[in-house]
Amino acid sequence: MSVLPLVFTSGWASGINAYAVVLLLGIFGATGLSDEVPDALQRPDVLIVAGVLFLCEAVADKIPYVDSVWDSVHTVIRPIAGAVVGALLAGQNGSLPDLAAGAVGGSSALLSHLVKAGTRMAVNTSPEPFSNIALSTAEDLGVAGLISFALFHPLAAAVIAGTLLLLGLVILVVLWRRIRRFRRRRAQRREEKRLAAAGVPRPPG
């Protein structure tokens, strides 16, 4: 079976939480639950580093505005991680050239990262922190569930990942349009109040 669906799904998941992807794949491989995981991801040092960084992200990702700073730092890291994981998976399977797998994994990681980062910036306009916590938890659970599913049902998981990616792009566009309209109306109200305080009459119509 072609490794392409698994590469695409792992890339999508890497754009959301690359450390969780490396950690989960490594654990599945080290415990013998899957033969699809390359040895490089099963090394103890890789698992330890991925585990520590996953815990750091689990905290930073739930704090408003800190999550956006974290996302900015990972704009390069997540696509690279998606490309590397994709190339390693292809090298293990042998059904897809490493370069092509890296391109697929990196591209899907970049797109899902942009959706994640853009959505978080939109959510951060809300003053309460609970939406960040809920969204981050849902992302972590989604990555864990889909990566686990992809190792045993790669094609179905790739369809789900593709659907989530398209939905995320649509939701992101809708959110930012609404936020822009809200900011324009707020700026207009502030300008009207300023003019009213200065005694300037409002223009007719």
PDB file of C-alpha atoms in Angstrom:
ATOM      1  CA  MET A   1       0.000   0.000   0.000  1.00  0.00           C
ATOM      2  CA  SER A   2       1.210   3.515  -0.796  1.00  0.00           C
ATOM      3  CA  VAL A   3       2.429   5.496   2.191  1.00  0.00           C
ATOM      4  CA  LEU A   4       1.050   8.747   0.721  1.00  0.00           C
ATOM      5  CA  PRO A   5      -2.151   8.846   2.868  1.00  0.00           C
ATOM      6  CA  LEU A   6      -0.113   8.372   6.055  1.00  0.00           C
ATOM      7  CA  VAL A   7       2.351  11.056   4.959  1.00  0.00           C
ATOM      8  CA  PHE A   8      -0.469  13.513   4.275  1.00  0.00           C
ATOM      9  CA  THR A   9      -2.172  12.814   7.612  1.00  0.00           C
ATOM     10  CA  SER A  10       1.062  13.063   9.585  1.00  0.00           C
ATOM     11  CA  GLY A  11       1.803  16.342   7.800  1.00  0.00           C
ATOM     12  CA  TRP A  12      -1.611  17.742   8.680  1.00  0.00           C
ATOM     13  CA  ALA A  13      -1.122  16.708  12.300  1.00  0.00           C
ATOM     14  CA  SER A  14       2.432  18.117  12.396  1.00  0.00           C
ATOM     15  CA  GLY A  15       1.072  21.526  11.439  1.00  0.00           C
ATOM     16  CA  ILE A  16      -1.011  21.448  14.604  1.00  0.00           C
ATOM     17  CA  ASN A  17       1.340  19.716  17.049  1.00  0.00           C
ATOM     18  CA  ALA A  18       4.532  18.328  15.555  1.00  0.00           C
ATOM     19  CA  TYR A  19       5.889  17.095  18.876  1.00  0.00           C
ATOM     20  CA  ALA A  20       2.775  15.031  19.532  1.00  0.00           C
ATOM     21  CA  VAL A  21       3.139  13.408  16.095  1.00  0.00           C
ATOM     22  CA  VAL A  22       6.772  12.423  16.672  1.00  0.00           C
ATOM     23  CA  LEU A  23       5.997  11.203  20.181  1.00  0.00           C
ATOM     24  CA  LEU A  24       2.977   9.133  19.158  1.00  0.00           C
ATOM     25  CA  LEU A  25       4.640   7.584  16.126  1.00  0.00           C
ATOM     26  CA  GLY A  26       7.721   6.771  18.174  1.00  0.00           C
ATOM     27  CA  ILE A  27       5.678   5.108  20.901  1.00  0.00           C
ATOM     28  CA  PHE A  28       3.691   3.060  18.388  1.00  0.00           C
ATOM     29  CA  GLY A  29       6.901   1.904  16.760  1.00  0.00           C
ATOM     30  CA  ALA A  30       8.830   1.239  19.970  1.00  0.00           C
ATOM     31  CA  THR A  31       6.009  -0.837  21.434  1.00  0.00           C
ATOM     32  CA  GLY A  32       5.677  -2.882  18.261  1.00  0.00           C
ATOM     33  CA  LEU A  33       2.118  -1.778  17.549  1.00  0.00           C
ATOM     34  CA  SER A  34       3.076  -0.628  14.058  1.00  0.00           C
ATOM     35  CA  ASP A  35       5.739  -1.610  11.539  1.00  0.00           C
ATOM     36  CA  GLU A  36       5.280   1.636   9.589  1.00  0.00           C
ATOM     37  CA  VAL A  37       7.335   3.762  12.000  1.00  0.00           C
ATOM     38  CA  PRO A  38      11.010   4.266  11.078  1.00  0.00           C
ATOM     39  CA  ASP A  39      13.697   3.502  13.629  1.00  0.00           C
ATOM     40  CA  ALA A  40      14.800   7.140  13.772  1.00  0.00           C
ATOM     41  CA  LEU A  41      11.518   8.096  15.466  1.00  0.00           C
ATOM     42  CA  GLN A  42      11.785   5.260  17.996  1.00  0.00           C
ATOM     43  CA  ARG A  43      15.105   6.327  19.506  1.00  0.00           C
ATOM     44  CA  PRO A  44      14.893   7.044  23.272  1.00  0.00           C
ATOM     45  CA  ASP A  45      16.541  10.473  22.920  1.00  0.00           C
ATOM     46  CA  VAL A  46      14.031  11.482  20.231  1.00  0.00           C
ATOM     47  CA  LEU A  47      11.125  10.315  22.384  1.00  0.00           C
ATOM     48  CA  ILE A  48      12.414  12.170  25.442  1.00  0.00           C
ATOM     49  CA  VAL A  49      12.942  15.452  23.570  1.00  0.00           C
ATOM     50  CA  ALA A  50       9.574  15.136  21.833  1.00  0.00           C
ATOM     51  CA  GLY A  51       7.884  14.406  25.166  1.00  0.00           C
ATOM     52  CA  VAL A  52       9.419  17.438  26.901  1.00  0.00           C
ATOM     53  CA  LEU A  53       8.578  19.760  24.014  1.00  0.00           C
ATOM     54  CA  PHE A  54       5.063  18.336  23.837  1.00  0.00           C
ATOM     55  CA  LEU A  55       4.535  19.223  27.504  1.00  0.00           C
ATOM     56  CA  CYS A  56       5.850  22.745  26.867  1.00  0.00           C
ATOM     57  CA  GLU A  57       3.463  23.166  23.956  1.00  0.00           C
ATOM     58  CA  ALA A  58       0.568  21.726  25.962  1.00  0.00           C
ATOM     59  CA  VAL A  59       0.995  24.608  28.426  1.00  0.00           C
ATOM     60  CA  ALA A  60       1.892  27.454  26.043  1.00  0.00           C
ATOM     61  CA  ASP A  61      -0.873  26.518  23.629  1.00  0.00           C
ATOM     62  CA  LYS A  62      -3.589  27.174  26.218  1.00  0.00           C
ATOM     63  CA  ILE A  63      -2.544  30.696  27.260  1.00  0.00           C
ATOM     64  CA  PRO A  64      -4.034  33.579  25.227  1.00  0.00           C
ATOM     65  CA  TYR A  65      -1.458  35.441  23.112  1.00  0.00           C
ATOM     66  CA  VAL A  66       1.323  33.148  24.353  1.00  0.00           C
ATOM     67  CA  ASP A  67      -0.130  30.582  21.953  1.00  0.00           C
ATOM     68  CA  SER A  68       0.186  33.034  19.057  1.00  0.00           C
ATOM     69  CA  VAL A  69       3.824  33.757  19.935  1.00  0.00           C
ATOM     70  CA  TRP A  70       4.446  30.007  20.109  1.00  0.00           C
ATOM     71  CA  ASP A  71       2.761  29.574  16.719  1.00  0.00           C
ATOM     72  CA  SER A  72       4.930  32.311  15.200  1.00  0.00           C
ATOM     73  CA  VAL A  73       8.088  30.553  16.377  1.00  0.00           C
ATOM     74  CA  HIS A  74       6.818  27.280  14.887  1.00  0.00           C
ATOM     75  CA  THR A  75       5.921  28.676  11.461  1.00  0.00           C
ATOM     76  CA  VAL A  76       9.130  27.117  10.165  1.00  0.00           C
ATOM     77  CA  ILE A  77       9.464  24.234  12.637  1.00  0.00           C
ATOM     78  CA  ARG A  78       6.116  22.543  11.956  1.00  0.00           C
ATOM     79  CA  PRO A  79       6.408  22.375   8.148  1.00  0.00           C
ATOM     80  CA  ILE A  80       9.982  21.106   8.459  1.00  0.00           C
ATOM     81  CA  ALA A  81       8.830  18.479  10.949  1.00  0.00           C
ATOM     82  CA  GLY A  82       6.030  17.436   8.602  1.00  0.00           C
ATOM     83  CA  ALA A  83       8.498  17.126   5.726  1.00  0.00           C
ATOM     84  CA  VAL A  84      11.035  15.145   7.746  1.00  0.00           C
ATOM     85  CA  VAL A  85       8.439  12.757   9.183  1.00  0.00           C
ATOM     86  CA  GLY A  86       6.978  12.271   5.698  1.00  0.00           C
ATOM     87  CA  ALA A  87      10.388  11.490   4.216  1.00  0.00           C
ATOM     88  CA  LEU A  88      11.172   9.046   7.024  1.00  0.00           C
ATOM     89  CA  LEU A  89       7.847   7.270   6.567  1.00  0.00           C
ATOM     90  CA  ALA A  90       8.467   7.021   2.827  1.00  0.00           C
ATOM     91  CA  GLY A  91      11.948   5.655   3.399  1.00  0.00           C
ATOM     92  CA  GLN A  92      10.527   3.016   5.716  1.00  0.00           C
ATOM     93  CA  ASN A  93       7.800   1.991   3.257  1.00  0.00           C
ATOM     94  CA  GLY A  94       9.661   2.431  -0.017  1.00  0.00           C
ATOM     95  CA  SER A  95       6.539   3.111  -2.096  1.00  0.00           C
ATOM     96  CA  LEU A  96       7.090   6.877  -2.469  1.00  0.00           C
ATOM     97  CA  PRO A  97      10.256   8.899  -3.186  1.00  0.00           C
ATOM     98  CA  ASP A  98      11.573  10.683  -0.098  1.00  0.00           C
ATOM     99  CA  LEU A  99      11.549  14.085  -1.806  1.00  0.00           C
ATOM    100  CA  ALA A 100       7.920  13.747  -2.881  1.00  0.00           C
ATOM    101  CA  ALA A 101       6.909  12.566   0.577  1.00  0.00           C
ATOM    102  CA  GLY A 102       8.733  15.491   2.163  1.00  0.00           C
ATOM    103  CA  ALA A 103       6.955  17.921  -0.146  1.00  0.00           C
ATOM    104  CA  VAL A 104       3.533  16.436   0.672  1.00  0.00           C
ATOM    105  CA  GLY A 105       4.179  16.310   4.418  1.00  0.00           C
ATOM    106  CA  GLY A 106       5.659  19.797   4.545  1.00  0.00           C
ATOM    107  CA  SER A 107       2.893  21.357   2.437  1.00  0.00           C
ATOM    108  CA  SER A 108       0.049  19.838   4.432  1.00  0.00           C
ATOM    109  CA  ALA A 109       1.824  20.828   7.668  1.00  0.00           C
ATOM    110  CA  LEU A 110       2.192  24.418   6.472  1.00  0.00           C
ATOM    111  CA  LEU A 111      -1.476  24.695   5.515  1.00  0.00           C
ATOM    112  CA  SER A 112      -2.756  23.233   8.788  1.00  0.00           C
ATOM    113  CA  HIS A 113      -0.317  25.424  10.732  1.00  0.00           C
ATOM    114  CA  LEU A 114      -1.669  28.542   8.997  1.00  0.00           C
ATOM    115  CA  VAL A 115      -5.215  27.466   9.867  1.00  0.00           C
ATOM    116  CA  LYS A 116      -4.252  26.827  13.490  1.00  0.00           C
ATOM    117  CA  ALA A 117      -2.298  30.077  13.898  1.00  0.00           C
ATOM    118  CA  GLY A 118      -4.944  32.181  12.170  1.00  0.00           C
ATOM    119  CA  THR A 119      -7.757  30.648  14.194  1.00  0.00           C
ATOM    120  CA  ARG A 120      -5.862  31.248  17.429  1.00  0.00           C
ATOM    121  CA  MET A 121      -5.312  34.901  16.566  1.00  0.00           C
ATOM    122  CA  ALA A 122      -9.036  35.226  15.944  1.00  0.00           C
ATOM    123  CA  VAL A 123      -9.919  33.459  19.196  1.00  0.00           C
ATOM    124  CA  ASN A 124      -7.529  35.706  21.112  1.00  0.00           C
ATOM    125  CA  THR A 125      -9.783  38.668  20.353  1.00  0.00           C
ATOM    126  CA  SER A 126     -12.123  37.193  22.969  1.00  0.00           C
ATOM    127  CA  PRO A 127     -11.282  38.391  26.507  1.00  0.00           C
ATOM    128  CA  GLU A 128     -11.930  35.041  28.213  1.00  0.00           C
ATOM    129  CA  PRO A 129      -9.283  32.241  28.232  1.00  0.00           C
ATOM    130  CA  PHE A 130     -11.638  29.254  28.170  1.00  0.00           C
ATOM    131  CA  SER A 131     -11.997  29.167  24.384  1.00  0.00           C
ATOM    132  CA  ASN A 132      -8.217  28.819  24.053  1.00  0.00           C
ATOM    133  CA  ILE A 133      -8.142  25.928  26.509  1.00  0.00           C
ATOM    134  CA  ALA A 134     -11.051  24.157  24.824  1.00  0.00           C
ATOM    135  CA  LEU A 135      -9.621  24.632  21.335  1.00  0.00           C
ATOM    136  CA  SER A 136      -6.138  23.484  22.349  1.00  0.00           C
ATOM    137  CA  THR A 137      -7.509  20.389  24.078  1.00  0.00           C
ATOM    138  CA  ALA A 138      -9.621  19.535  21.033  1.00  0.00           C
ATOM    139  CA  GLU A 139      -6.569  19.914  18.782  1.00  0.00           C
ATOM    140  CA  ASP A 140      -4.456  17.635  20.990  1.00  0.00           C
ATOM    141  CA  LEU A 141      -7.149  14.971  21.102  1.00  0.00           C
ATOM    142  CA  GLY A 142      -7.746  15.278  17.356  1.00  0.00           C
ATOM    143  CA  VAL A 143      -4.049  14.816  16.554  1.00  0.00           C
ATOM    144  CA  ALA A 144      -3.745  11.828  18.890  1.00  0.00           C
ATOM    145  CA  GLY A 145      -6.880  10.180  17.568  1.00  0.00           C
ATOM    146  CA  LEU A 146      -6.170  10.718  13.883  1.00  0.00           C
ATOM    147  CA  ILE A 147      -2.519   9.650  14.015  1.00  0.00           C
ATOM    148  CA  SER A 148      -3.508   6.490  15.877  1.00  0.00           C
ATOM    149  CA  PHE A 149      -6.251   5.838  13.342  1.00  0.00           C
ATOM    150  CA  ALA A 150      -3.929   6.575  10.395  1.00  0.00           C
ATOM    151  CA  LEU A 151      -1.474   3.853  11.336  1.00  0.00           C
ATOM    152  CA  PHE A 152      -4.165   1.224  10.847  1.00  0.00           C
ATOM    153  CA  HIS A 153      -6.520   2.934   8.363  1.00  0.00           C
ATOM    154  CA  PRO A 154      -4.331   5.422   6.454  1.00  0.00           C
ATOM    155  CA  LEU A 155      -6.685   6.147   3.554  1.00  0.00           C
ATOM    156  CA  ALA A 156      -9.722   6.853   5.736  1.00  0.00           C
ATOM    157  CA  ALA A 157      -7.583   9.009   8.031  1.00  0.00           C
ATOM    158  CA  ALA A 158      -6.273  10.999   5.060  1.00  0.00           C
ATOM    159  CA  VAL A 159      -9.843  11.695   3.922  1.00  0.00           C
ATOM    160  CA  ILE A 160     -10.697  12.939   7.418  1.00  0.00           C
ATOM    161  CA  ALA A 161      -7.540  15.079   7.569  1.00  0.00           C
ATOM    162  CA  GLY A 162      -8.290  16.598   4.165  1.00  0.00           C
ATOM    163  CA  THR A 163     -11.853  17.375   5.182  1.00  0.00           C
ATOM    164  CA  LEU A 164     -10.697  18.990   8.424  1.00  0.00           C
ATOM    165  CA  LEU A 165      -8.145  21.040   6.524  1.00  0.00           C
ATOM    166  CA  LEU A 166     -10.749  22.372   4.084  1.00  0.00           C
ATOM    167  CA  LEU A 167     -13.206  23.104   6.891  1.00  0.00           C
ATOM    168  CA  GLY A 168     -10.474  24.875   8.819  1.00  0.00           C
ATOM    169  CA  LEU A 169      -9.656  27.100   5.856  1.00  0.00           C
ATOM    170  CA  VAL A 170     -13.329  28.012   5.384  1.00  0.00           C
ATOM    171  CA  ILE A 171     -13.836  28.714   9.097  1.00  0.00           C
ATOM    172  CA  LEU A 172     -10.686  30.839   9.181  1.00  0.00           C
ATOM    173  CA  VAL A 173     -11.892  33.004   6.281  1.00  0.00           C
ATOM    174  CA  VAL A 174     -15.325  33.456   7.889  1.00  0.00           C
ATOM    175  CA  LEU A 175     -13.821  34.341  11.283  1.00  0.00           C
ATOM    176  CA  TRP A 176     -11.488  36.968   9.885  1.00  0.00           C
ATOM    177  CA  ARG A 177     -14.233  38.565   7.791  1.00  0.00           C
ATOM    178  CA  ARG A 178     -16.415  38.881  10.868  1.00  0.00           C
ATOM    179  CA  ILE A 179     -13.561  40.263  12.945  1.00  0.00           C
ATOM    180  CA  ARG A 180     -12.770  42.888  10.283  1.00  0.00           C
ATOM    181  CA  ARG A 181     -16.426  43.970  10.176  1.00  0.00           C
ATOM    182  CA  PHE A 182     -16.541  44.156  13.965  1.00  0.00           C
ATOM    183  CA  ARG A 183     -13.381  46.270  14.109  1.00  0.00           C
ATOM    184  CA  ARG A 184     -14.655  48.634  11.424  1.00  0.00           C
ATOM    185  CA  ARG A 185     -17.928  49.149  13.296  1.00  0.00           C
ATOM    186  CA  ARG A 186     -16.092  49.687  16.586  1.00  0.00           C
ATOM    187  CA  ALA A 187     -13.731  52.212  14.993  1.00  0.00           C
ATOM    188  CA  GLN A 188     -16.713  54.006  13.472  1.00  0.00           C
ATOM    189  CA  ARG A 189     -18.487  54.198  16.851  1.00  0.00           C
ATOM    190  CA  ARG A 190     -15.350  55.550  18.514  1.00  0.00           C
ATOM    191  CA  GLU A 191     -14.995  58.208  15.843  1.00  0.00           C
ATOM    192  CA  GLU A 192     -18.642  59.208  16.262  1.00  0.00           C
ATOM    193  CA  LYS A 193     -18.181  59.508  20.047  1.00  0.00           C
ATOM    194  CA  ARG A 194     -15.033  61.577  19.572  1.00  0.00           C
ATOM    195  CA  LEU A 195     -16.792  63.926  17.191  1.00  0.00           C
ATOM    196  CA  ALA A 196     -19.793  64.181  19.497  1.00  0.00           C
ATOM    197  CA  ALA A 197     -17.530  65.024  22.449  1.00  0.00           C
ATOM    198  CA  ALA A 198     -15.830  67.711  20.369  1.00  0.00           C
ATOM    199  CA  GLY A 199     -19.205  69.198  19.430  1.00  0.00           C
ATOM    200  CA  VAL A 200     -18.873  68.375  15.744  1.00  0.00           C
ATOM    201  CA  PRO A 201     -22.291  67.629  14.220  1.00  0.00           C
ATOM    202  CA  ARG A 202     -22.747  64.260  12.563  1.00  0.00           C
ATOM    203  CA  PRO A 203     -22.977  64.361   8.779  1.00  0.00           C
ATOM    204  CA  PRO A 204     -26.512  63.883   7.438  1.00  0.00           C
ATOM    205  CA  GLY A 205     -27.561  60.416   6.240  1.00  0.00           C
TER     206      GLY A 205
END
